[in-house]
């Protein structure tokens, strides 16, 4: 287990592209950190700088109090699992698992014990003699993870390790990786663009966009307390609804819907008069019908999706679109007019210009 510090880390590629800007993060021993964000936001670049596969243009990377910028990957004590499993096709599962240790000249008995232990953790005991081509995608991925955990490392890095798996395998591997983390206790950094993976696996999540860290926090903090429109829209499925408008007489008005902002902002509402404000609410943050201490919203149902445990209801609110999550027993008819309520406490307001939370 290692304690990591990233201090003002920057990456400027040789072609001049500034891929990561002033990345700051303190990672506690044994913590499971997830970097999440859309394609191209700099997640892999940051991970590769931590791994020692990419040099750090500016800033300090510190492992257990020692500056590690110039250390090679081996010296840093990292193991990495990539998106492509990169197994040796001509070697059995056993040999794939053993390979790294064989290269290091580790004693055969020790290798045998370690391979068998890793296989047991990963449910691969019955597959040790098989060749990779005779395994499913999920099993191959487990061998790739096994190769990383078999060496006793302090830092475990994973770059989109589940992206080649189908939806069901992803769910299984998600919990397996969480369990492996619990057993090995290695400080882990995991890169994904999938917010569900981030929410279910992380101790803390780092949300990135265009090379900048947007917010760092526990899954709970990011969900309940997003700092800006981007984080609010990225975390949660279906995403938060946003209605953008200009404040007039202390309210946002869309057709016959009027949101009196003084209910949320009190006297501060005056500061936003004439300015653009984004009104956000989560699909699951509403109640069908009317309720006290809530904004009342009429809408027309355009589409419903019954998902079993809930129904997604697509509504038109004065020519603006929103998604509501409701109990399947309350699914409204398509084309019907409905009224729903958004409790004041479930409303998130953002400055329309800076997109920061108000
Ligand atoms: P993805 O999920 O698609 O892998 P990412 O968030 O991991 O995305 P990175 O791979 O870190 O993104 O890339 C960040 C940015 O840096 C991208 O705009 C990418 O095009 C750019 N980039 C990556 N490698 C290089 C390179 N060798 N030279 C120049 N630019 C690069």
mmCIF file of C-alpha atoms and ligand atoms in Angstrom:
data_model
loop_
_atom_site.group_PDB
_atom_site.id
_atom_site.type_symbol
_atom_site.label_atom_id
_atom_site.label_comp_id
_atom_site.label_asym_id
_atom_site.label_seq_id
_atom_site.Cartn_x
_atom_site.Cartn_y
_atom_site.Cartn_z
ATOM 1 C CA UNK A 1 0.000 0.000 0.000
ATOM 2 C CA UNK A 2 1.348 3.363 -0.916
ATOM 3 C CA UNK A 3 0.443 6.964 -0.294
ATOM 4 C CA UNK A 4 0.533 9.057 -3.462
ATOM 5 C CA UNK A 5 0.683 12.799 -4.005
ATOM 6 C CA UNK A 6 0.113 14.497 -7.335
ATOM 7 C CA UNK A 7 1.111 18.132 -7.114
ATOM 8 C CA UNK A 8 0.309 20.484 -10.004
ATOM 9 C CA UNK A 9 0.847 17.694 -12.524
ATOM 10 C CA UNK A 10 0.775 18.835 -16.154
ATOM 11 C CA UNK A 11 1.184 16.998 -19.425
ATOM 12 C CA UNK A 12 2.209 18.812 -22.564
ATOM 13 C CA UNK A 13 2.743 16.382 -25.449
ATOM 14 C CA UNK A 14 5.685 16.966 -27.829
ATOM 15 C CA UNK A 15 3.261 18.387 -30.433
ATOM 16 C CA UNK A 16 2.423 21.133 -27.923
ATOM 17 C CA UNK A 17 -0.979 19.764 -26.879
ATOM 18 C CA UNK A 18 -1.663 20.512 -23.213
ATOM 19 C CA UNK A 19 -3.550 17.335 -22.178
ATOM 20 C CA UNK A 20 -3.532 17.690 -18.364
ATOM 21 C CA UNK A 21 -3.634 20.976 -16.418
ATOM 22 C CA UNK A 22 -2.536 21.309 -12.775
ATOM 23 C CA UNK A 23 -3.812 17.992 -11.495
ATOM 24 C CA UNK A 24 -3.739 17.938 -7.668
ATOM 25 C CA UNK A 25 -4.640 14.904 -5.619
ATOM 26 C CA UNK A 26 -3.634 13.218 -2.390
ATOM 27 C CA UNK A 27 -4.334 9.456 -2.466
ATOM 28 C CA UNK A 28 -4.447 7.638 0.846
ATOM 29 C CA UNK A 29 -2.925 4.203 1.415
ATOM 30 C CA UNK A 30 -5.220 1.480 0.117
ATOM 31 C CA UNK A 31 -7.710 3.906 -1.372
ATOM 32 C CA UNK A 32 -9.698 3.019 -4.520
ATOM 33 C CA UNK A 33 -9.704 6.115 -6.750
ATOM 34 C CA UNK A 34 -11.589 6.330 -10.041
ATOM 35 C CA UNK A 35 -10.779 8.839 -12.785
ATOM 36 C CA UNK A 36 -13.892 9.432 -14.852
ATOM 37 C CA UNK A 37 -14.761 11.714 -17.747
ATOM 38 C CA UNK A 38 -15.590 11.746 -21.446
ATOM 39 C CA UNK A 39 -13.207 10.539 -24.132
ATOM 40 C CA UNK A 40 -10.098 12.707 -24.454
ATOM 41 C CA UNK A 41 -10.365 14.397 -21.044
ATOM 42 C CA UNK A 42 -6.888 13.227 -19.979
ATOM 43 C CA UNK A 43 -7.670 10.243 -17.732
ATOM 44 C CA UNK A 44 -5.319 7.787 -19.454
ATOM 45 C CA UNK A 45 -2.595 10.381 -19.794
ATOM 46 C CA UNK A 46 -2.691 11.013 -16.027
ATOM 47 C CA UNK A 47 -2.690 7.278 -15.280
ATOM 48 C CA UNK A 48 0.236 6.705 -17.627
ATOM 49 C CA UNK A 49 2.210 9.466 -15.892
ATOM 50 C CA UNK A 50 1.551 7.710 -12.568
ATOM 51 C CA UNK A 51 2.627 4.393 -14.099
ATOM 52 C CA UNK A 52 5.859 5.902 -15.406
ATOM 53 C CA UNK A 53 4.929 5.182 -19.029
ATOM 54 C CA UNK A 54 4.662 8.860 -19.904
ATOM 55 C CA UNK A 55 6.935 11.580 -18.565
ATOM 56 C CA UNK A 56 5.511 14.363 -16.392
ATOM 57 C CA UNK A 57 5.935 17.751 -18.092
ATOM 58 C CA UNK A 58 5.506 19.833 -14.936
ATOM 59 C CA UNK A 59 4.686 19.138 -11.289
ATOM 60 C CA UNK A 60 5.647 16.562 -8.673
ATOM 61 C CA UNK A 61 4.615 12.964 -8.275
ATOM 62 C CA UNK A 62 5.413 11.618 -4.833
ATOM 63 C CA UNK A 63 5.192 8.026 -3.572
ATOM 64 C CA UNK A 64 5.405 7.634 0.213
ATOM 65 C CA UNK A 65 7.179 10.964 0.587
ATOM 66 C CA UNK A 66 9.730 10.290 -2.179
ATOM 67 C CA UNK A 67 9.692 12.184 -5.456
ATOM 68 C CA UNK A 68 9.019 9.595 -8.152
ATOM 69 C CA UNK A 69 8.976 11.656 -11.370
ATOM 70 C CA UNK A 70 12.163 10.039 -12.628
ATOM 71 C CA UNK A 71 11.543 6.506 -11.327
ATOM 72 C CA UNK A 72 10.864 3.707 -13.832
ATOM 73 C CA UNK A 73 7.611 1.694 -13.654
ATOM 74 C CA UNK A 74 9.256 -1.203 -11.764
ATOM 75 C CA UNK A 75 10.828 1.056 -9.175
ATOM 76 C CA UNK A 76 7.451 2.651 -8.514
ATOM 77 C CA UNK A 77 5.961 -0.734 -7.585
ATOM 78 C CA UNK A 78 3.012 -0.489 -9.955
ATOM 79 C CA UNK A 79 1.078 -3.138 -11.856
ATOM 80 C CA UNK A 80 -1.205 -2.113 -14.672
ATOM 81 C CA UNK A 81 -4.162 -3.725 -16.445
ATOM 82 C CA UNK A 82 -5.033 -2.290 -19.840
ATOM 83 C CA UNK A 83 -8.177 -2.268 -21.929
ATOM 84 C CA UNK A 84 -6.698 -4.892 -24.266
ATOM 85 C CA UNK A 85 -5.788 -7.873 -22.121
ATOM 86 C CA UNK A 86 -2.535 -8.550 -23.967
ATOM 87 C CA UNK A 87 -2.307 -12.201 -22.935
ATOM 88 C CA UNK A 88 0.307 -14.402 -24.581
ATOM 89 C CA UNK A 89 -1.816 -16.458 -27.025
ATOM 90 C CA UNK A 90 0.605 -19.384 -27.206
ATOM 91 C CA UNK A 91 0.834 -19.806 -23.415
ATOM 92 C CA UNK A 92 -1.614 -21.515 -21.068
ATOM 93 C CA UNK A 93 -3.428 -19.553 -18.377
ATOM 94 C CA UNK A 94 -0.937 -20.943 -15.843
ATOM 95 C CA UNK A 95 2.046 -19.734 -17.867
ATOM 96 C CA UNK A 96 0.447 -16.367 -18.542
ATOM 97 C CA UNK A 97 0.009 -15.897 -14.797
ATOM 98 C CA UNK A 98 3.502 -17.175 -14.009
ATOM 99 C CA UNK A 99 5.341 -15.286 -16.751
ATOM 100 C CA UNK A 100 6.301 -12.139 -14.831
ATOM 101 C CA UNK A 101 7.606 -14.116 -11.878
ATOM 102 C CA UNK A 102 9.512 -16.558 -14.108
ATOM 103 C CA UNK A 103 11.272 -13.614 -15.721
ATOM 104 C CA UNK A 104 12.274 -12.362 -12.288
ATOM 105 C CA UNK A 105 13.788 -15.770 -11.562
ATOM 106 C CA UNK A 106 11.446 -16.519 -8.685
ATOM 107 C CA UNK A 107 11.610 -20.061 -7.305
ATOM 108 C CA UNK A 108 9.269 -22.504 -9.075
ATOM 109 C CA UNK A 109 7.573 -23.656 -5.869
ATOM 110 C CA UNK A 110 6.868 -20.066 -4.906
ATOM 111 C CA UNK A 111 5.511 -19.345 -8.402
ATOM 112 C CA UNK A 112 3.261 -22.401 -8.205
ATOM 113 C CA UNK A 113 1.838 -21.308 -4.886
ATOM 114 C CA UNK A 114 1.221 -17.752 -6.091
ATOM 115 C CA UNK A 115 -0.364 -18.823 -9.382
ATOM 116 C CA UNK A 116 -2.715 -21.174 -7.555
ATOM 117 C CA UNK A 117 -3.660 -18.568 -5.007
ATOM 118 C CA UNK A 118 -4.382 -15.929 -7.683
ATOM 119 C CA UNK A 119 -6.361 -18.494 -9.695
ATOM 120 C CA UNK A 120 -8.419 -19.266 -6.621
ATOM 121 C CA UNK A 121 -9.198 -15.604 -5.924
ATOM 122 C CA UNK A 122 -10.228 -15.132 -9.558
ATOM 123 C CA UNK A 123 -12.138 -18.403 -10.035
ATOM 124 C CA UNK A 124 -9.647 -19.647 -12.644
ATOM 125 C CA UNK A 125 -8.536 -22.857 -10.942
ATOM 126 C CA UNK A 126 -10.295 -25.054 -13.509
ATOM 127 C CA UNK A 127 -8.861 -23.142 -16.437
ATOM 128 C CA UNK A 128 -5.142 -23.150 -15.683
ATOM 129 C CA UNK A 129 -4.329 -25.554 -18.552
ATOM 130 C CA UNK A 130 -6.410 -23.737 -21.143
ATOM 131 C CA UNK A 131 -5.086 -21.447 -23.836
ATOM 132 C CA UNK A 132 -6.461 -17.875 -23.929
ATOM 133 C CA UNK A 133 -8.401 -18.504 -27.152
ATOM 134 C CA UNK A 134 -10.480 -21.113 -25.301
ATOM 135 C CA UNK A 135 -11.657 -18.582 -22.695
ATOM 136 C CA UNK A 136 -14.570 -16.144 -22.658
ATOM 137 C CA UNK A 137 -13.885 -12.403 -22.618
ATOM 138 C CA UNK A 138 -14.590 -12.245 -18.904
ATOM 139 C CA UNK A 139 -12.222 -15.128 -18.152
ATOM 140 C CA UNK A 140 -9.464 -13.552 -20.253
ATOM 141 C CA UNK A 141 -9.950 -10.332 -18.376
ATOM 142 C CA UNK A 142 -9.584 -12.199 -15.099
ATOM 143 C CA UNK A 143 -6.284 -13.666 -16.298
ATOM 144 C CA UNK A 144 -5.124 -10.123 -17.116
ATOM 145 C CA UNK A 145 -6.097 -8.970 -13.623
ATOM 146 C CA UNK A 146 -4.431 -12.094 -12.201
ATOM 147 C CA UNK A 147 -1.161 -11.244 -13.911
ATOM 148 C CA UNK A 148 -1.224 -7.877 -12.220
ATOM 149 C CA UNK A 149 -2.121 -9.063 -8.716
ATOM 150 C CA UNK A 150 0.308 -11.982 -8.712
ATOM 151 C CA UNK A 151 3.221 -9.646 -8.229
ATOM 152 C CA UNK A 152 2.977 -8.075 -4.838
ATOM 153 C CA UNK A 153 2.603 -4.430 -5.783
ATOM 154 C CA UNK A 154 1.835 -1.339 -3.794
ATOM 155 C CA UNK A 155 -0.059 0.416 -6.574
ATOM 156 C CA UNK A 156 -2.567 -1.133 -8.907
ATOM 157 C CA UNK A 157 -3.524 0.815 -12.059
ATOM 158 C CA UNK A 158 -6.370 -0.099 -14.385
ATOM 159 C CA UNK A 159 -7.283 1.590 -17.653
ATOM 160 C CA UNK A 160 -10.839 0.775 -18.776
ATOM 161 C CA UNK A 161 -10.294 -2.921 -17.971
ATOM 162 C CA UNK A 162 -13.936 -3.884 -18.532
ATOM 163 C CA UNK A 163 -14.672 -2.091 -21.780
ATOM 164 C CA UNK A 164 -14.384 -5.231 -23.939
ATOM 165 C CA UNK A 165 -16.873 -7.192 -21.856
ATOM 166 C CA UNK A 166 -20.621 -7.476 -22.305
ATOM 167 C CA UNK A 167 -22.980 -5.770 -19.859
ATOM 168 C CA UNK A 168 -23.465 -8.814 -17.641
ATOM 169 C CA UNK A 169 -19.762 -9.663 -17.426
ATOM 170 C CA UNK A 170 -19.022 -6.051 -16.561
ATOM 171 C CA UNK A 171 -21.331 -6.187 -13.548
ATOM 172 C CA UNK A 172 -19.711 -9.430 -12.327
ATOM 173 C CA UNK A 173 -16.145 -8.189 -12.852
ATOM 174 C CA UNK A 174 -17.001 -4.898 -11.142
ATOM 175 C CA UNK A 175 -17.741 -6.660 -7.874
ATOM 176 C CA UNK A 176 -14.800 -9.047 -8.362
ATOM 177 C CA UNK A 177 -12.375 -6.161 -8.748
ATOM 178 C CA UNK A 178 -13.819 -4.486 -5.652
ATOM 179 C CA UNK A 179 -13.293 -7.745 -3.778
ATOM 180 C CA UNK A 180 -9.735 -8.186 -5.057
ATOM 181 C CA UNK A 181 -9.035 -4.659 -3.903
ATOM 182 C CA UNK A 182 -10.324 -5.509 -0.471
ATOM 183 C CA UNK A 183 -8.121 -8.626 -0.325
ATOM 184 C CA UNK A 184 -4.906 -7.119 -1.669
ATOM 185 C CA UNK A 185 -5.360 -3.696 -0.085
ATOM 186 C CA UNK A 186 -3.264 -2.125 -2.869
ATOM 187 C CA UNK A 187 -3.755 1.566 -3.548
ATOM 188 C CA UNK A 188 -5.795 1.456 -6.743
ATOM 189 C CA UNK A 189 -6.453 3.932 -9.536
ATOM 190 C CA UNK A 190 -9.057 2.944 -12.053
ATOM 191 C CA UNK A 191 -9.875 4.810 -15.275
ATOM 192 C CA UNK A 192 -13.292 4.643 -16.901
ATOM 193 C CA UNK A 193 -15.744 6.774 -18.856
ATOM 194 C CA UNK A 194 -18.627 4.881 -17.246
ATOM 195 C CA UNK A 195 -20.191 6.766 -14.355
ATOM 196 C CA UNK A 196 -21.868 3.609 -13.013
ATOM 197 C CA UNK A 197 -18.482 1.899 -12.652
ATOM 198 C CA UNK A 198 -17.165 4.994 -10.921
ATOM 199 C CA UNK A 199 -20.121 5.253 -8.546
ATOM 200 C CA UNK A 200 -20.147 1.573 -7.588
ATOM 201 C CA UNK A 201 -16.414 0.983 -7.137
ATOM 202 C CA UNK A 202 -14.759 4.159 -5.926
ATOM 203 C CA UNK A 203 -13.872 5.402 -2.481
ATOM 204 C CA UNK A 204 -13.393 8.737 -4.220
ATOM 205 C CA UNK A 205 -13.999 9.845 -7.795
ATOM 206 C CA UNK A 206 -12.058 12.409 -9.806
ATOM 207 C CA UNK A 207 -14.242 13.914 -12.550
ATOM 208 C CA UNK A 208 -12.238 15.335 -15.469
ATOM 209 C CA UNK A 209 -13.103 17.373 -18.533
ATOM 210 C CA UNK A 210 -10.802 18.809 -21.218
ATOM 211 C CA UNK A 211 -7.696 18.127 -19.130
ATOM 212 C CA UNK A 212 -9.035 19.868 -16.007
ATOM 213 C CA UNK A 213 -10.216 18.281 -12.766
ATOM 214 C CA UNK A 214 -13.824 19.336 -12.222
ATOM 215 C CA UNK A 215 -14.462 17.824 -8.798
ATOM 216 C CA UNK A 216 -13.012 15.249 -6.427
ATOM 217 C CA UNK A 217 -15.269 13.542 -3.906
ATOM 218 C CA UNK A 218 -17.003 10.423 -2.680
ATOM 219 C CA UNK A 219 -19.767 9.045 -4.924
ATOM 220 C CA UNK A 220 -22.260 10.497 -2.467
ATOM 221 C CA UNK A 221 -20.714 13.962 -2.524
ATOM 222 C CA UNK A 222 -20.692 14.068 -6.319
ATOM 223 C CA UNK A 223 -24.289 12.944 -6.575
ATOM 224 C CA UNK A 224 -25.753 15.202 -3.890
ATOM 225 C CA UNK A 225 -23.363 18.114 -4.093
ATOM 226 C CA UNK A 226 -22.074 18.629 -7.654
ATOM 227 C CA UNK A 227 -20.068 21.823 -8.074
ATOM 228 C CA UNK A 228 -21.058 22.596 -11.652
ATOM 229 C CA UNK A 229 -23.354 21.713 -14.558
ATOM 230 C CA UNK A 230 -20.845 19.270 -16.012
ATOM 231 C CA UNK A 231 -20.499 17.113 -12.876
ATOM 232 C CA UNK A 232 -24.252 17.311 -12.204
ATOM 233 C CA UNK A 233 -24.959 16.062 -15.723
ATOM 234 C CA UNK A 234 -22.235 13.412 -15.759
ATOM 235 C CA UNK A 235 -23.081 11.630 -12.510
ATOM 236 C CA UNK A 236 -26.523 9.985 -12.439
ATOM 237 C CA UNK A 237 -28.481 7.923 -14.958
ATOM 238 C CA UNK A 238 -30.604 9.152 -16.679
ATOM 239 C CA UNK A 239 -28.759 12.451 -16.283
ATOM 240 C CA UNK A 240 -30.007 15.505 -14.410
ATOM 241 C CA UNK A 241 -32.545 17.658 -16.323
ATOM 242 C CA UNK A 242 -31.493 21.216 -17.060
ATOM 243 C CA UNK A 243 -33.799 24.110 -17.954
ATOM 244 C CA UNK A 244 -31.929 27.260 -18.933
ATOM 245 C CA UNK A 245 -33.544 30.674 -18.785
ATOM 246 C CA UNK A 246 -33.180 34.350 -17.918
ATOM 247 C CA UNK A 247 -34.320 35.533 -14.494
ATOM 248 C CA UNK A 248 -37.157 38.070 -14.651
ATOM 249 C CA UNK A 249 -38.942 39.433 -11.588
ATOM 250 C CA UNK A 250 -37.112 36.870 -9.450
ATOM 251 C CA UNK A 251 -38.361 33.902 -11.454
ATOM 252 C CA UNK A 252 -37.595 31.633 -14.386
ATOM 253 C CA UNK A 253 -40.603 31.302 -16.640
ATOM 254 C CA UNK A 254 -41.140 28.666 -19.309
ATOM 255 C CA UNK A 255 -44.568 29.019 -20.938
ATOM 256 C CA UNK A 256 -47.054 28.552 -18.123
ATOM 257 C CA UNK A 257 -44.423 27.180 -15.725
ATOM 258 C CA UNK A 258 -42.979 29.668 -13.270
ATOM 259 C CA UNK A 259 -40.136 28.871 -10.888
ATOM 260 C CA UNK A 260 -40.010 31.472 -8.112
ATOM 261 C CA UNK A 261 -36.273 31.488 -7.346
ATOM 262 C CA UNK A 262 -36.705 33.244 -4.002
ATOM 263 C CA UNK A 263 -37.839 29.850 -2.682
ATOM 264 C CA UNK A 264 -34.271 28.637 -3.224
ATOM 265 C CA UNK A 265 -32.157 31.762 -3.103
ATOM 266 C CA UNK A 266 -34.082 34.133 -0.821
ATOM 267 C CA UNK A 267 -32.700 37.672 -0.995
ATOM 268 C CA UNK A 268 -29.799 36.574 -3.205
ATOM 269 C CA UNK A 269 -32.275 36.190 -6.076
ATOM 270 C CA UNK A 270 -31.894 39.909 -6.853
ATOM 271 C CA UNK A 271 -28.232 39.312 -7.822
ATOM 272 C CA UNK A 272 -29.352 37.165 -10.728
ATOM 273 C CA UNK A 273 -32.037 39.486 -12.121
ATOM 274 C CA UNK A 274 -31.611 39.686 -15.909
ATOM 275 C CA UNK A 275 -28.978 36.905 -15.853
ATOM 276 C CA UNK A 276 -29.038 33.397 -17.195
ATOM 277 C CA UNK A 277 -29.603 30.627 -14.667
ATOM 278 C CA UNK A 278 -29.712 26.852 -15.157
ATOM 279 C CA UNK A 279 -32.467 25.074 -13.231
ATOM 280 C CA UNK A 280 -31.513 21.438 -12.595
ATOM 281 C CA UNK A 281 -33.441 18.506 -11.149
ATOM 282 C CA UNK A 282 -32.807 14.779 -11.212
ATOM 283 C CA UNK A 283 -35.277 12.396 -12.911
ATOM 284 C CA UNK A 284 -35.690 10.632 -9.554
ATOM 285 C CA UNK A 285 -36.044 13.910 -7.620
ATOM 286 C CA UNK A 286 -39.707 14.459 -8.474
ATOM 287 C CA UNK A 287 -43.111 13.385 -7.192
ATOM 288 C CA UNK A 288 -46.105 12.890 -9.465
ATOM 289 C CA UNK A 289 -49.010 15.155 -8.542
ATOM 290 C CA UNK A 290 -48.946 18.219 -6.328
ATOM 291 C CA UNK A 291 -47.027 18.612 -3.104
ATOM 292 C CA UNK A 292 -46.234 21.385 -0.630
ATOM 293 C CA UNK A 293 -42.772 23.016 -0.525
ATOM 294 C CA UNK A 294 -42.210 22.124 -4.157
ATOM 295 C CA UNK A 295 -42.299 23.608 -7.643
ATOM 296 C CA UNK A 296 -45.438 22.551 -9.501
ATOM 297 C CA UNK A 297 -44.771 21.611 -13.131
ATOM 298 C CA UNK A 298 -47.319 20.750 -15.815
ATOM 299 C CA UNK A 299 -46.050 18.698 -18.763
ATOM 300 C CA UNK A 300 -47.089 16.449 -21.622
ATOM 301 C CA UNK A 301 -45.925 12.829 -21.778
ATOM 302 C CA UNK A 302 -44.102 12.055 -25.029
ATOM 303 C CA UNK A 303 -42.711 8.610 -24.344
ATOM 304 C CA UNK A 304 -42.459 6.069 -21.532
ATOM 305 C CA UNK A 305 -39.865 3.330 -21.006
ATOM 306 C CA UNK A 306 -40.806 0.589 -18.558
ATOM 307 C CA UNK A 307 -37.558 -0.749 -17.081
ATOM 308 C CA UNK A 308 -38.997 -3.069 -14.449
ATOM 309 C CA UNK A 309 -38.045 -1.354 -11.213
ATOM 310 C CA UNK A 310 -39.000 2.074 -12.597
ATOM 311 C CA UNK A 311 -40.332 3.820 -15.671
ATOM 312 C CA UNK A 312 -38.576 6.670 -17.469
ATOM 313 C CA UNK A 313 -41.136 9.246 -18.545
ATOM 314 C CA UNK A 314 -40.096 11.721 -21.251
ATOM 315 C CA UNK A 315 -42.047 14.936 -20.852
ATOM 316 C CA UNK A 316 -42.376 18.169 -22.743
ATOM 317 C CA UNK A 317 -42.373 21.232 -20.507
ATOM 318 C CA UNK A 318 -43.196 24.291 -22.629
ATOM 319 C CA UNK A 319 -41.112 22.944 -25.551
ATOM 320 C CA UNK A 320 -38.297 21.844 -23.289
ATOM 321 C CA UNK A 321 -37.534 18.172 -22.646
ATOM 322 C CA UNK A 322 -37.079 16.375 -19.345
ATOM 323 C CA UNK A 323 -36.976 12.798 -18.089
ATOM 324 C CA UNK A 324 -38.793 11.707 -14.936
ATOM 325 C CA UNK A 325 -38.242 8.441 -13.096
ATOM 326 C CA UNK A 326 -41.484 7.080 -11.651
ATOM 327 C CA UNK A 327 -42.793 3.911 -10.051
ATOM 328 C CA UNK A 328 -43.873 1.543 -12.883
ATOM 329 C CA UNK A 329 -47.349 1.295 -11.318
ATOM 330 C CA UNK A 330 -47.747 5.053 -11.814
ATOM 331 C CA UNK A 331 -46.711 5.073 -15.490
ATOM 332 C CA UNK A 332 -48.782 7.768 -17.217
ATOM 333 C CA UNK A 333 -50.346 7.405 -20.683
ATOM 334 C CA UNK A 334 -48.431 8.708 -23.689
ATOM 335 C CA UNK A 335 -49.826 12.088 -24.861
ATOM 336 C CA UNK A 336 -51.492 12.689 -21.486
ATOM 337 C CA UNK A 337 -51.076 15.950 -19.584
ATOM 338 C CA UNK A 338 -49.575 15.480 -16.142
ATOM 339 C CA UNK A 339 -48.510 17.593 -13.194
ATOM 340 C CA UNK A 340 -45.455 16.764 -11.133
ATOM 341 C CA UNK A 341 -43.699 18.439 -8.221
ATOM 342 C CA UNK A 342 -40.029 19.096 -7.585
ATOM 343 C CA UNK A 343 -39.395 19.590 -3.857
ATOM 344 C CA UNK A 344 -37.315 22.754 -3.410
ATOM 345 C CA UNK A 345 -34.534 20.745 -1.774
ATOM 346 C CA UNK A 346 -34.171 18.633 -4.954
ATOM 347 C CA UNK A 347 -33.504 21.631 -7.177
ATOM 348 C CA UNK A 348 -29.962 22.598 -8.197
ATOM 349 C CA UNK A 349 -29.313 26.089 -9.552
ATOM 350 C CA UNK A 350 -26.270 27.023 -11.615
ATOM 351 C CA UNK A 351 -24.935 30.330 -12.883
ATOM 352 C CA UNK A 352 -25.703 30.313 -16.629
ATOM 353 C CA UNK A 353 -22.421 32.007 -17.489
ATOM 354 C CA UNK A 354 -19.865 30.201 -15.310
ATOM 355 C CA UNK A 355 -21.998 27.016 -15.028
ATOM 356 C CA UNK A 356 -20.984 26.890 -11.341
ATOM 357 C CA UNK A 357 -23.439 25.873 -8.673
ATOM 358 C CA UNK A 358 -25.219 28.783 -7.008
HETATM 359 P P1 LIG B 1 -10.211 7.924 -23.701
HETATM 360 O O1 LIG B 1 -11.313 7.594 -22.757
HETATM 361 O O2 LIG B 1 -10.701 8.173 -25.097
HETATM 362 O O3 LIG B 1 -9.027 7.025 -23.627
HETATM 363 P P2 LIG B 1 -8.786 9.854 -22.072
HETATM 364 O O4 LIG B 1 -9.555 10.725 -21.163
HETATM 365 O O5 LIG B 1 -8.082 8.704 -21.470
HETATM 366 O O6 LIG B 1 -9.713 9.396 -23.267
HETATM 367 P P3 LIG B 1 -6.210 10.659 -23.028
HETATM 368 O O7 LIG B 1 -5.894 9.394 -23.765
HETATM 369 O O8 LIG B 1 -5.529 10.905 -21.756
HETATM 370 O O9 LIG B 1 -7.778 10.804 -22.834
HETATM 371 O O10 LIG B 1 -5.920 11.875 -24.021
HETATM 372 C C1 LIG B 1 -6.099 13.212 -23.600
HETATM 373 C C2 LIG B 1 -5.849 14.131 -24.783
HETATM 374 O O11 LIG B 1 -4.478 14.082 -25.149
HETATM 375 C C3 LIG B 1 -6.632 13.766 -26.024
HETATM 376 O O12 LIG B 1 -7.114 14.947 -26.635
HETATM 377 C C4 LIG B 1 -5.617 13.069 -26.918
HETATM 378 O O13 LIG B 1 -5.919 13.238 -28.274
HETATM 379 C C5 LIG B 1 -4.335 13.761 -26.521
HETATM 380 N N1 LIG B 1 -3.151 12.873 -26.694
HETATM 381 C C6 LIG B 1 -2.994 11.624 -26.213
HETATM 382 N N2 LIG B 1 -1.795 11.113 -26.546
HETATM 383 C C7 LIG B 1 -1.167 12.080 -27.271
HETATM 384 C C8 LIG B 1 0.118 12.183 -27.911
HETATM 385 N N3 LIG B 1 0.993 11.188 -27.863
HETATM 386 N N4 LIG B 1 0.394 13.332 -28.549
HETATM 387 C C9 LIG B 1 -0.487 14.365 -28.582
HETATM 388 N N5 LIG B 1 -1.708 14.327 -28.003
HETATM 389 C C10 LIG B 1 -2.041 13.208 -27.350
#
